[in-house]
PDB file of C-alpha atoms in Angstrom:
ATOM      1  CA  PRO A   1      -8.198  -5.907 -13.708  1.00  0.00           C
ATOM      2  CA  SER A   2     -12.102  -5.456 -12.706  1.00  0.00           C
ATOM      3  CA  ARG A   3     -13.275  -4.134  -9.435  1.00  0.00           C
ATOM      4  CA  ALA A   4     -15.588  -7.260  -8.569  1.00  0.00           C
ATOM      5  CA  PRO A   5     -15.481  -8.358  -4.694  1.00  0.00           C
ATOM      6  CA  SER A   6     -12.551 -10.547  -3.853  1.00  0.00           C
ATOM      7  CA  HIS A   7     -10.971 -11.689  -0.788  1.00  0.00           C
ATOM      8  CA  ARG A   8      -8.223  -9.363   1.197  1.00  0.00           C
ATOM      9  CA  ALA A   9      -4.655 -10.256   0.869  1.00  0.00           C
ATOM     10  CA  HIS A  10      -2.659  -9.325   4.175  1.00  0.00           C
ATOM     11  CA  CYS A  11      -1.329  -6.116   2.729  1.00  0.00           C
ATOM     12  CA  THR A  12      -2.151  -2.653   3.816  1.00  0.00           C
ATOM     13  CA  PRO A  13      -0.986   0.203   2.171  1.00  0.00           C
ATOM     14  CA  PHE A  14       0.317   3.418   3.992  1.00  0.00           C
ATOM     15  CA  VAL A  15       0.746   6.301   2.749  1.00  0.00           C
ATOM     16  CA  GLN A  16       3.424   9.406   4.040  1.00  0.00           C
ATOM     17  CA  HIS A  17       1.259  12.920   3.237  1.00  0.00           C
ATOM     18  CA  ARG A  18       3.753  14.426   0.793  1.00  0.00           C
ATOM     19  CA  ARG A  19       5.121  13.916  -2.516  1.00  0.00           C
ATOM     20  CA  GLU A  20       9.064  13.985  -3.650  1.00  0.00           C
ATOM     21  CA  LEU A  21      10.355  15.486  -6.799  1.00  0.00           C
ATOM     22  CA  ALA A  22      13.051  13.956  -8.187  1.00  0.00           C
ATOM     23  CA  ALA A  23      15.562  15.791 -10.670  1.00  0.00           C
ATOM     24  CA  PHE A  24      17.014  14.295 -13.421  1.00  0.00           C
ATOM     25  CA  ALA A  25      20.129  15.699 -15.326  1.00  0.00           C
ATOM     26  CA  SER A  26      18.965  14.704 -18.630  1.00  0.00           C
ATOM     27  CA  MET A  27      15.145  14.777 -18.656  1.00  0.00           C
ATOM     28  CA  PRO A  28      12.141  17.068 -16.772  1.00  0.00           C
ATOM     29  CA  THR A  29      11.745  16.787 -13.731  1.00  0.00           C
ATOM     30  CA  LYS A  30       8.487  14.524 -12.735  1.00  0.00           C
ATOM     31  CA  THR A  31       6.820  13.738  -9.448  1.00  0.00           C
ATOM     32  CA  ARG A  32       7.133  10.806  -7.289  1.00  0.00           C
ATOM     33  CA  VAL A  33       5.207   9.489  -4.551  1.00  0.00           C
ATOM     34  CA  PHE A  34       5.401   6.962  -1.797  1.00  0.00           C
ATOM     35  CA  LEU A  35       3.335   4.004  -0.747  1.00  0.00           C
ATOM     36  CA  ASP A  36       4.698   2.176   2.806  1.00  0.00           C
ATOM     37  CA  ILE A  37       2.997  -1.646   2.242  1.00  0.00           C
ATOM     38  CA  ASP A  38       2.885  -3.002   5.657  1.00  0.00           C
ATOM     39  CA  ILE A  39       2.703  -6.992   4.877  1.00  0.00           C
ATOM     40  CA  ASP A  40       0.947  -9.407   7.218  1.00  0.00           C
ATOM     41  CA  ASP A  41      -0.171  -6.723   9.662  1.00  0.00           C
ATOM     42  CA  HIS A  42       3.643  -6.306  10.704  1.00  0.00           C
ATOM     43  CA  ARG A  43       3.817  -2.789  11.885  1.00  0.00           C
ATOM     44  CA  ALA A  44       0.604  -3.077  14.137  1.00  0.00           C
ATOM     45  CA  LYS A  45       2.749  -6.648  15.428  1.00  0.00           C
ATOM     46  CA  TYR A  46       6.100  -4.874  16.063  1.00  0.00           C
ATOM     47  CA  ALA A  47       4.485  -1.496  17.670  1.00  0.00           C
ATOM     48  CA  ARG A  48       2.753  -4.398  20.408  1.00  0.00           C
ATOM     49  CA  ALA A  49       6.096  -5.319  20.944  1.00  0.00           C
ATOM     50  CA  CYS A  50       7.408  -2.269  21.895  1.00  0.00           C
ATOM     51  CA  ALA A  51       4.169  -0.904  23.769  1.00  0.00           C
ATOM     52  CA  PHE A  52       4.926  -4.627  25.435  1.00  0.00           C
ATOM     53  CA  VAL A  53       8.301  -3.351  26.477  1.00  0.00           C
ATOM     54  CA  GLU A  54       7.735  -0.039  27.718  1.00  0.00           C
ATOM     55  CA  HIS A  55       5.047  -1.019  29.820  1.00  0.00           C
ATOM     56  CA  THR A  56       5.860  -4.024  31.118  1.00  0.00           C
ATOM     57  CA  ASP A  57       9.989  -3.034  31.978  1.00  0.00           C
ATOM     58  CA  LEU A  58       9.226  -3.384  35.747  1.00  0.00           C
ATOM     59  CA  ARG A  59       7.696  -6.238  35.851  1.00  0.00           C
ATOM     60  CA  TYR A  60       9.905  -8.020  33.962  1.00  0.00           C
ATOM     61  CA  GLY A  61      12.869  -6.714  34.984  1.00  0.00           C
ATOM     62  CA  PHE A  62      14.050  -5.334  31.236  1.00  0.00           C
ATOM     63  CA  SER A  63      16.945  -2.766  31.198  1.00  0.00           C
ATOM     64  CA  SER A  64      15.333  -0.477  29.019  1.00  0.00           C
ATOM     65  CA  LYS A  65      11.580   0.785  28.173  1.00  0.00           C
ATOM     66  CA  VAL A  66      12.529   0.728  24.619  1.00  0.00           C
ATOM     67  CA  LEU A  67      12.861  -2.898  22.988  1.00  0.00           C
ATOM     68  CA  ALA A  68      15.243  -1.874  20.096  1.00  0.00           C
ATOM     69  CA  ASP A  69      18.055  -0.996  23.289  1.00  0.00           C
ATOM     70  CA  LEU A  70      18.041  -4.522  24.740  1.00  0.00           C
ATOM     71  CA  GLY A  71      20.653  -6.681  25.003  1.00  0.00           C
ATOM     72  CA  GLY A  72      19.933 -10.224  22.867  1.00  0.00           C
ATOM     73  CA  SER A  73      19.274 -12.101  25.798  1.00  0.00           C
ATOM     74  CA  GLU A  74      16.680  -9.645  27.098  1.00  0.00           C
ATOM     75  CA  LYS A  75      15.156  -9.318  23.568  1.00  0.00           C
ATOM     76  CA  ALA A  76      15.335 -13.094  22.826  1.00  0.00           C
ATOM     77  CA  ARG A  77      13.104 -13.240  26.221  1.00  0.00           C
ATOM     78  CA  VAL A  78      10.291 -11.435  25.078  1.00  0.00           C
ATOM     79  CA  PRO A  79       8.227 -13.562  22.753  1.00  0.00           C
ATOM     80  CA  GLU A  80       8.031 -16.005  25.970  1.00  0.00           C
ATOM     81  CA  LEU A  81       7.023 -13.583  28.148  1.00  0.00           C
ATOM     82  CA  TYR A  82       4.597 -11.891  25.837  1.00  0.00           C
ATOM     83  CA  ASP A  83       2.922 -15.043  24.963  1.00  0.00           C
ATOM     84  CA  MET A  84       2.958 -15.870  29.197  1.00  0.00           C
ATOM     85  CA  ASP A  85       1.029 -12.781  29.741  1.00  0.00           C
ATOM     86  CA  TYR A  86      -2.611 -13.172  28.927  1.00  0.00           C
ATOM     87  CA  GLU A  87      -3.320  -9.640  28.833  1.00  0.00           C
ATOM     88  CA  TRP A  88      -0.778  -8.557  26.205  1.00  0.00           C
ATOM     89  CA  SER A  89      -0.891 -11.584  24.142  1.00  0.00           C
ATOM     90  CA  ALA A  90      -4.696 -11.235  23.781  1.00  0.00           C
ATOM     91  CA  ARG A  91      -4.609  -8.172  22.058  1.00  0.00           C
ATOM     92  CA  GLY A  92      -3.001  -9.968  19.100  1.00  0.00           C
ATOM     93  CA  ALA A  93       0.685 -11.310  17.962  1.00  0.00           C
ATOM     94  CA  MET A  94       3.610  -9.173  18.145  1.00  0.00           C
ATOM     95  CA  GLU A  95       6.776  -9.250  16.164  1.00  0.00           C
ATOM     96  CA  LEU A  96      10.878  -8.165  17.606  1.00  0.00           C
ATOM     97  CA  HIS A  97      11.866  -6.330  14.755  1.00  0.00           C
ATOM     98  CA  PRO A  98      10.674  -3.809  12.369  1.00  0.00           C
ATOM     99  CA  ALA A  99      10.163  -4.635   8.236  1.00  0.00           C
ATOM    100  CA  THR A 100      13.166  -4.149   6.521  1.00  0.00           C
ATOM    101  CA  SER A 101      11.530  -3.421   3.537  1.00  0.00           C
ATOM    102  CA  GLU A 102       7.944  -1.715   3.085  1.00  0.00           C
ATOM    103  CA  ARG A 103       8.312   1.153   0.905  1.00  0.00           C
ATOM    104  CA  VAL A 104       7.291   1.306  -3.004  1.00  0.00           C
ATOM    105  CA  VAL A 105       8.886   4.907  -4.704  1.00  0.00           C
ATOM    106  CA  ILE A 106       6.379   5.846  -7.884  1.00  0.00           C
ATOM    107  CA  GLU A 107       7.166   8.139 -10.756  1.00  0.00           C
ATOM    108  CA  LEU A 108       4.474   9.386 -11.866  1.00  0.00           C
ATOM    109  CA  ASP A 109       3.215  10.493 -15.459  1.00  0.00           C
ATOM    110  CA  ASP A 110       1.873  13.891 -15.027  1.00  0.00           C
ATOM    111  CA  ASP A 111       2.124  15.701 -18.229  1.00  0.00           C
ATOM    112  CA  GLU A 112       0.378  12.900 -20.250  1.00  0.00           C
ATOM    113  CA  CYS A 113      -1.814  11.504 -17.559  1.00  0.00           C
ATOM    114  CA  PRO A 114      -3.200  14.557 -15.533  1.00  0.00           C
ATOM    115  CA  LEU A 115      -6.824  13.654 -14.006  1.00  0.00           C
ATOM    116  CA  ALA A 116      -4.751   9.951 -13.234  1.00  0.00           C
ATOM    117  CA  CYS A 117      -1.761  11.394 -11.106  1.00  0.00           C
ATOM    118  CA  GLU A 118      -3.581  14.589  -9.516  1.00  0.00           C
ATOM    119  CA  ASN A 119      -6.013  11.965  -8.106  1.00  0.00           C
ATOM    120  CA  PHE A 120      -3.339   9.868  -7.164  1.00  0.00           C
ATOM    121  CA  ILE A 121      -1.241  12.167  -5.244  1.00  0.00           C
ATOM    122  CA  ALA A 122      -4.214  13.705  -3.453  1.00  0.00           C
ATOM    123  CA  LEU A 123      -5.138  10.595  -2.163  1.00  0.00           C
ATOM    124  CA  CYS A 124      -1.485   9.872  -1.275  1.00  0.00           C
ATOM    125  CA  ARG A 125      -0.973  13.295   0.416  1.00  0.00           C
ATOM    126  CA  GLY A 126      -4.192  12.960   2.334  1.00  0.00           C
ATOM    127  CA  ASP A 127      -5.364  16.222   1.971  1.00  0.00           C
ATOM    128  CA  ARG A 128      -9.039  16.820   0.147  1.00  0.00           C
ATOM    129  CA  GLY A 129     -10.906  16.147   3.710  1.00  0.00           C
ATOM    130  CA  VAL A 130     -14.152  13.540   3.409  1.00  0.00           C
ATOM    131  CA  SER A 131     -15.835  12.509   1.016  1.00  0.00           C
ATOM    132  CA  LYS A 132     -19.338  13.754   1.017  1.00  0.00           C
ATOM    133  CA  GLU A 133     -20.916  10.942  -1.006  1.00  0.00           C
ATOM    134  CA  SER A 134     -19.495   7.888   1.558  1.00  0.00           C
ATOM    135  CA  GLY A 135     -18.110   9.866   4.434  1.00  0.00           C
ATOM    136  CA  ALA A 136     -14.794   8.332   4.097  1.00  0.00           C
ATOM    137  CA  ALA A 137     -11.838  10.314   4.262  1.00  0.00           C
ATOM    138  CA  LEU A 138      -9.969  10.849   0.771  1.00  0.00           C
ATOM    139  CA  THR A 139      -6.756   8.740   1.662  1.00  0.00           C
ATOM    140  CA  TYR A 140      -5.206   5.628   0.617  1.00  0.00           C
ATOM    141  CA  LYS A 141      -3.601   5.547   4.697  1.00  0.00           C
ATOM    142  CA  GLY A 142      -4.646   2.564   6.188  1.00  0.00           C
ATOM    143  CA  SER A 143      -6.433   1.006   3.125  1.00  0.00           C
ATOM    144  CA  VAL A 144      -5.780  -2.554   1.712  1.00  0.00           C
ATOM    145  CA  ILE A 145      -4.502  -4.183  -0.791  1.00  0.00           C
ATOM    146  CA  HIS A 146      -7.761  -6.808  -1.812  1.00  0.00           C
ATOM    147  CA  ARG A 147      -6.190  -8.743  -4.448  1.00  0.00           C
ATOM    148  CA  CYS A 148      -2.946 -10.118  -5.289  1.00  0.00           C
ATOM    149  CA  VAL A 149      -2.186 -12.548  -8.370  1.00  0.00           C
ATOM    150  CA  ARG A 150       0.806 -14.134  -8.694  1.00  0.00           C
ATOM    151  CA  GLY A 151       2.202 -13.158 -12.415  1.00  0.00           C
ATOM    152  CA  PHE A 152      -0.473 -10.462 -13.046  1.00  0.00           C
ATOM    153  CA  MET A 153      -0.971  -7.876 -10.871  1.00  0.00           C
ATOM    154  CA  MET A 154      -1.830  -6.605  -6.844  1.00  0.00           C
ATOM    155  CA  GLN A 155      -4.806  -4.348  -6.689  1.00  0.00           C
ATOM    156  CA  GLY A 156      -5.513  -1.533  -4.023  1.00  0.00           C
ATOM    157  CA  GLY A 157      -7.210   1.945  -3.357  1.00  0.00           C
ATOM    158  CA  ASP A 158     -10.682   0.748  -2.376  1.00  0.00           C
ATOM    159  CA  PHE A 159     -10.718   3.061   0.620  1.00  0.00           C
ATOM    160  CA  THR A 160     -14.700   2.450   0.944  1.00  0.00           C
ATOM    161  CA  HIS A 161     -15.160  -1.160   1.112  1.00  0.00           C
ATOM    162  CA  GLY A 162     -11.644  -2.629   1.319  1.00  0.00           C
ATOM    163  CA  ASN A 163     -12.782  -5.656  -1.118  1.00  0.00           C
ATOM    164  CA  GLY A 164     -12.536  -3.838  -4.837  1.00  0.00           C
ATOM    165  CA  ALA A 165     -16.521  -3.182  -4.646  1.00  0.00           C
ATOM    166  CA  GLY A 166     -15.651   0.897  -3.403  1.00  0.00           C
ATOM    167  CA  GLY A 167     -13.363   3.445  -4.185  1.00  0.00           C
ATOM    168  CA  GLU A 168     -14.253   7.189  -5.614  1.00  0.00           C
ATOM    169  CA  CYS A 169     -12.099  10.008  -6.954  1.00  0.00           C
ATOM    170  CA  VAL A 170     -11.264  13.337  -4.962  1.00  0.00           C
ATOM    171  CA  PHE A 171     -12.683  15.964  -7.796  1.00  0.00           C
ATOM    172  CA  PRO A 172     -15.866  17.380  -6.564  1.00  0.00           C
ATOM    173  CA  GLY A 173     -19.113  16.336  -6.870  1.00  0.00           C
ATOM    174  CA  LYS A 174     -17.820  12.894  -9.184  1.00  0.00           C
ATOM    175  CA  LYS A 175     -17.623   9.451  -7.884  1.00  0.00           C
ATOM    176  CA  THR A 176     -14.973   8.793 -11.480  1.00  0.00           C
ATOM    177  CA  PHE A 177     -13.569  10.616 -13.871  1.00  0.00           C
ATOM    178  CA  LYS A 178     -12.670  10.248 -17.548  1.00  0.00           C
ATOM    179  CA  ASP A 179      -9.673   8.289 -18.730  1.00  0.00           C
ATOM    180  CA  ASP A 180      -6.716  10.186 -19.938  1.00  0.00           C
ATOM    181  CA  VAL A 181      -6.245   9.358 -23.542  1.00  0.00           C
ATOM    182  CA  LYS A 182      -2.176   9.054 -23.656  1.00  0.00           C
ATOM    183  CA  GLY A 183      -2.426   6.537 -20.596  1.00  0.00           C
ATOM    184  CA  LEU A 184      -4.467   4.648 -22.550  1.00  0.00           C
ATOM    185  CA  LYS A 185      -1.789   4.205 -25.311  1.00  0.00           C
ATOM    186  CA  LYS A 186       1.201   3.145 -22.548  1.00  0.00           C
ATOM    187  CA  LYS A 187       1.718  -0.422 -22.396  1.00  0.00           C
ATOM    188  CA  HIS A 188       1.731  -2.618 -19.387  1.00  0.00           C
ATOM    189  CA  ASP A 189       4.957  -4.111 -20.332  1.00  0.00           C
ATOM    190  CA  GLY A 190       6.696  -5.762 -17.148  1.00  0.00           C
ATOM    191  CA  MET A 191       6.647  -5.627 -13.248  1.00  0.00           C
ATOM    192  CA  GLY A 192       6.102  -2.308 -11.894  1.00  0.00           C
ATOM    193  CA  VAL A 193       3.364  -0.852 -14.098  1.00  0.00           C
ATOM    194  CA  VAL A 194       1.446   1.368 -12.107  1.00  0.00           C
ATOM    195  CA  SER A 195      -2.320   1.595 -13.691  1.00  0.00           C
ATOM    196  CA  MET A 196      -6.002   2.754 -12.939  1.00  0.00           C
ATOM    197  CA  GLY A 197      -8.400  -0.134 -12.157  1.00  0.00           C
ATOM    198  CA  ASN A 198     -11.906   0.482 -14.049  1.00  0.00           C
ATOM    199  CA  THR A 199     -14.864  -1.067 -14.931  1.00  0.00           C
ATOM    200  CA  GLY A 200     -15.249   0.460 -18.159  1.00  0.00           C
ATOM    201  CA  LYS A 201     -14.073   3.599 -20.176  1.00  0.00           C
ATOM    202  CA  ASN A 202     -13.859   6.505 -18.192  1.00  0.00           C
ATOM    203  CA  SER A 203     -15.406   4.632 -14.954  1.00  0.00           C
ATOM    204  CA  ASN A 204     -11.720   5.714 -12.923  1.00  0.00           C
ATOM    205  CA  SER A 205     -12.184   6.278  -9.785  1.00  0.00           C
ATOM    206  CA  SER A 206      -9.232   5.594  -6.455  1.00  0.00           C
ATOM    207  CA  GLN A 207      -8.512   2.031  -7.641  1.00  0.00           C
ATOM    208  CA  PHE A 208      -5.425   1.090  -8.933  1.00  0.00           C
ATOM    209  CA  PHE A 209      -2.910  -1.769  -9.520  1.00  0.00           C
ATOM    210  CA  ILE A 210       0.752  -2.392  -9.738  1.00  0.00           C
ATOM    211  CA  THR A 211       1.743  -5.237 -12.509  1.00  0.00           C
ATOM    212  CA  PHE A 212       3.810  -8.446 -11.796  1.00  0.00           C
ATOM    213  CA  GLY A 213       4.897  -8.551 -15.284  1.00  0.00           C
ATOM    214  CA  PRO A 214       4.030  -8.054 -18.767  1.00  0.00           C
ATOM    215  CA  CYS A 215      -0.165  -8.030 -18.953  1.00  0.00           C
ATOM    216  CA  LYS A 216      -0.812  -7.018 -22.784  1.00  0.00           C
ATOM    217  CA  GLN A 217      -4.442  -7.949 -22.403  1.00  0.00           C
ATOM    218  CA  LEU A 218      -5.270  -4.778 -20.576  1.00  0.00           C
ATOM    219  CA  ASP A 219      -3.313  -2.745 -22.954  1.00  0.00           C
ATOM    220  CA  GLY A 220      -5.642   0.189 -24.333  1.00  0.00           C
ATOM    221  CA  LYS A 221      -8.055  -0.626 -21.335  1.00  0.00           C
ATOM    222  CA  HIS A 222      -6.611   0.942 -18.370  1.00  0.00           C
ATOM    223  CA  VAL A 223      -4.808   4.359 -17.751  1.00  0.00           C
ATOM    224  CA  VAL A 224      -1.066   3.771 -17.316  1.00  0.00           C
ATOM    225  CA  PHE A 225      -0.216   6.663 -15.194  1.00  0.00           C
ATOM    226  CA  GLY A 226       3.190   5.793 -13.498  1.00  0.00           C
ATOM    227  CA  ARG A 227       6.368   3.252 -12.481  1.00  0.00           C
ATOM    228  CA  VAL A 228       7.449   2.209  -9.631  1.00  0.00           C
ATOM    229  CA  VAL A 229      11.183   3.303  -9.839  1.00  0.00           C
ATOM    230  CA  GLU A 230      12.087   1.838  -6.001  1.00  0.00           C
ATOM    231  CA  GLY A 231      11.167  -0.827  -4.204  1.00  0.00           C
ATOM    232  CA  MET A 232      10.737  -3.709  -6.986  1.00  0.00           C
ATOM    233  CA  ASP A 233      11.920  -6.318  -4.159  1.00  0.00           C
ATOM    234  CA  LEU A 234       9.011  -5.841  -2.092  1.00  0.00           C
ATOM    235  CA  ILE A 235       6.740  -5.912  -4.961  1.00  0.00           C
ATOM    236  CA  GLU A 236       8.593  -9.163  -6.626  1.00  0.00           C
ATOM    237  CA  LYS A 237       8.612 -10.144  -2.763  1.00  0.00           C
ATOM    238  CA  ILE A 238       4.723  -9.779  -2.798  1.00  0.00           C
ATOM    239  CA  ASN A 239       4.282 -11.735  -5.838  1.00  0.00           C
ATOM    240  CA  GLN A 240       5.947 -14.594  -4.658  1.00  0.00           C
ATOM    241  CA  GLU A 241       5.473 -15.070  -1.370  1.00  0.00           C
ATOM    242  CA  ILE A 242       1.827 -12.977  -0.932  1.00  0.00           C
ATOM    243  CA  ALA A 243       0.113 -13.558  -4.525  1.00  0.00           C
ATOM    244  CA  VAL A 244      -1.435 -16.778  -5.048  1.00  0.00           C
ATOM    245  CA  ALA A 245      -2.467 -18.561  -8.372  1.00  0.00           C
ATOM    246  CA  PRO A 246      -5.017 -17.024 -10.489  1.00  0.00           C
ATOM    247  CA  GLY A 247      -8.533 -18.464  -9.193  1.00  0.00           C
ATOM    248  CA  GLY A 248      -7.080 -18.802  -5.698  1.00  0.00           C
ATOM    249  CA  VAL A 249      -8.926 -17.317  -2.755  1.00  0.00           C
ATOM    250  CA  CYS A 250      -7.141 -13.580  -2.857  1.00  0.00           C
ATOM    251  CA  GLU A 251      -7.963 -13.242  -6.273  1.00  0.00           C
TER     252      GLU A 251
END
């Protein structure tokens, strides 16, 4: 996928600043990272509902300051009270329940794609500070999934522009880095393949994409450096409910 400017889809990746190692009895240990994907700003909406209950418990007679502790009938009143409260409703929409699924776990091919994996891990952890070139924090946290094409892929990682026109790597003095040759030989052979976005040979920065199905047309052109091993149901949900048909407004 190219990095041409495109309309944002309503998905926002949030990345916990750690990496997890998963050991297997029959295979070498590989690094695993996870992305928490906030669909349609759900986290902020739920946080808004929690704050509303916490700060208006006396005004509206809630039995607790904690939304999750309210009884069924009390909780059912919250949306109506929120909508009637001009001060709070002006802050935006709210959601009564937290997201049931928002985490995607990715297993990385560290040995075969060291450059892509080091860059991806650093951006997930957010421990490389601020870019000297753009002034942006070198992290995926708070960045958006700017492109979702049904049956094709979802693309994100542009933490400088948020629309597919930007992004940069974590390596000092560089905005892009070279292709991992072994990664170019890997196939985009199904849903959940994680690969680097680029604008041509040796032009990797921070943008990446996750496939929604086989994408043979991308083989040999993009570095495949990982695969989703948990959270495939969320990837399928994004593909079915959020992604647009090729040529749609989110492409």
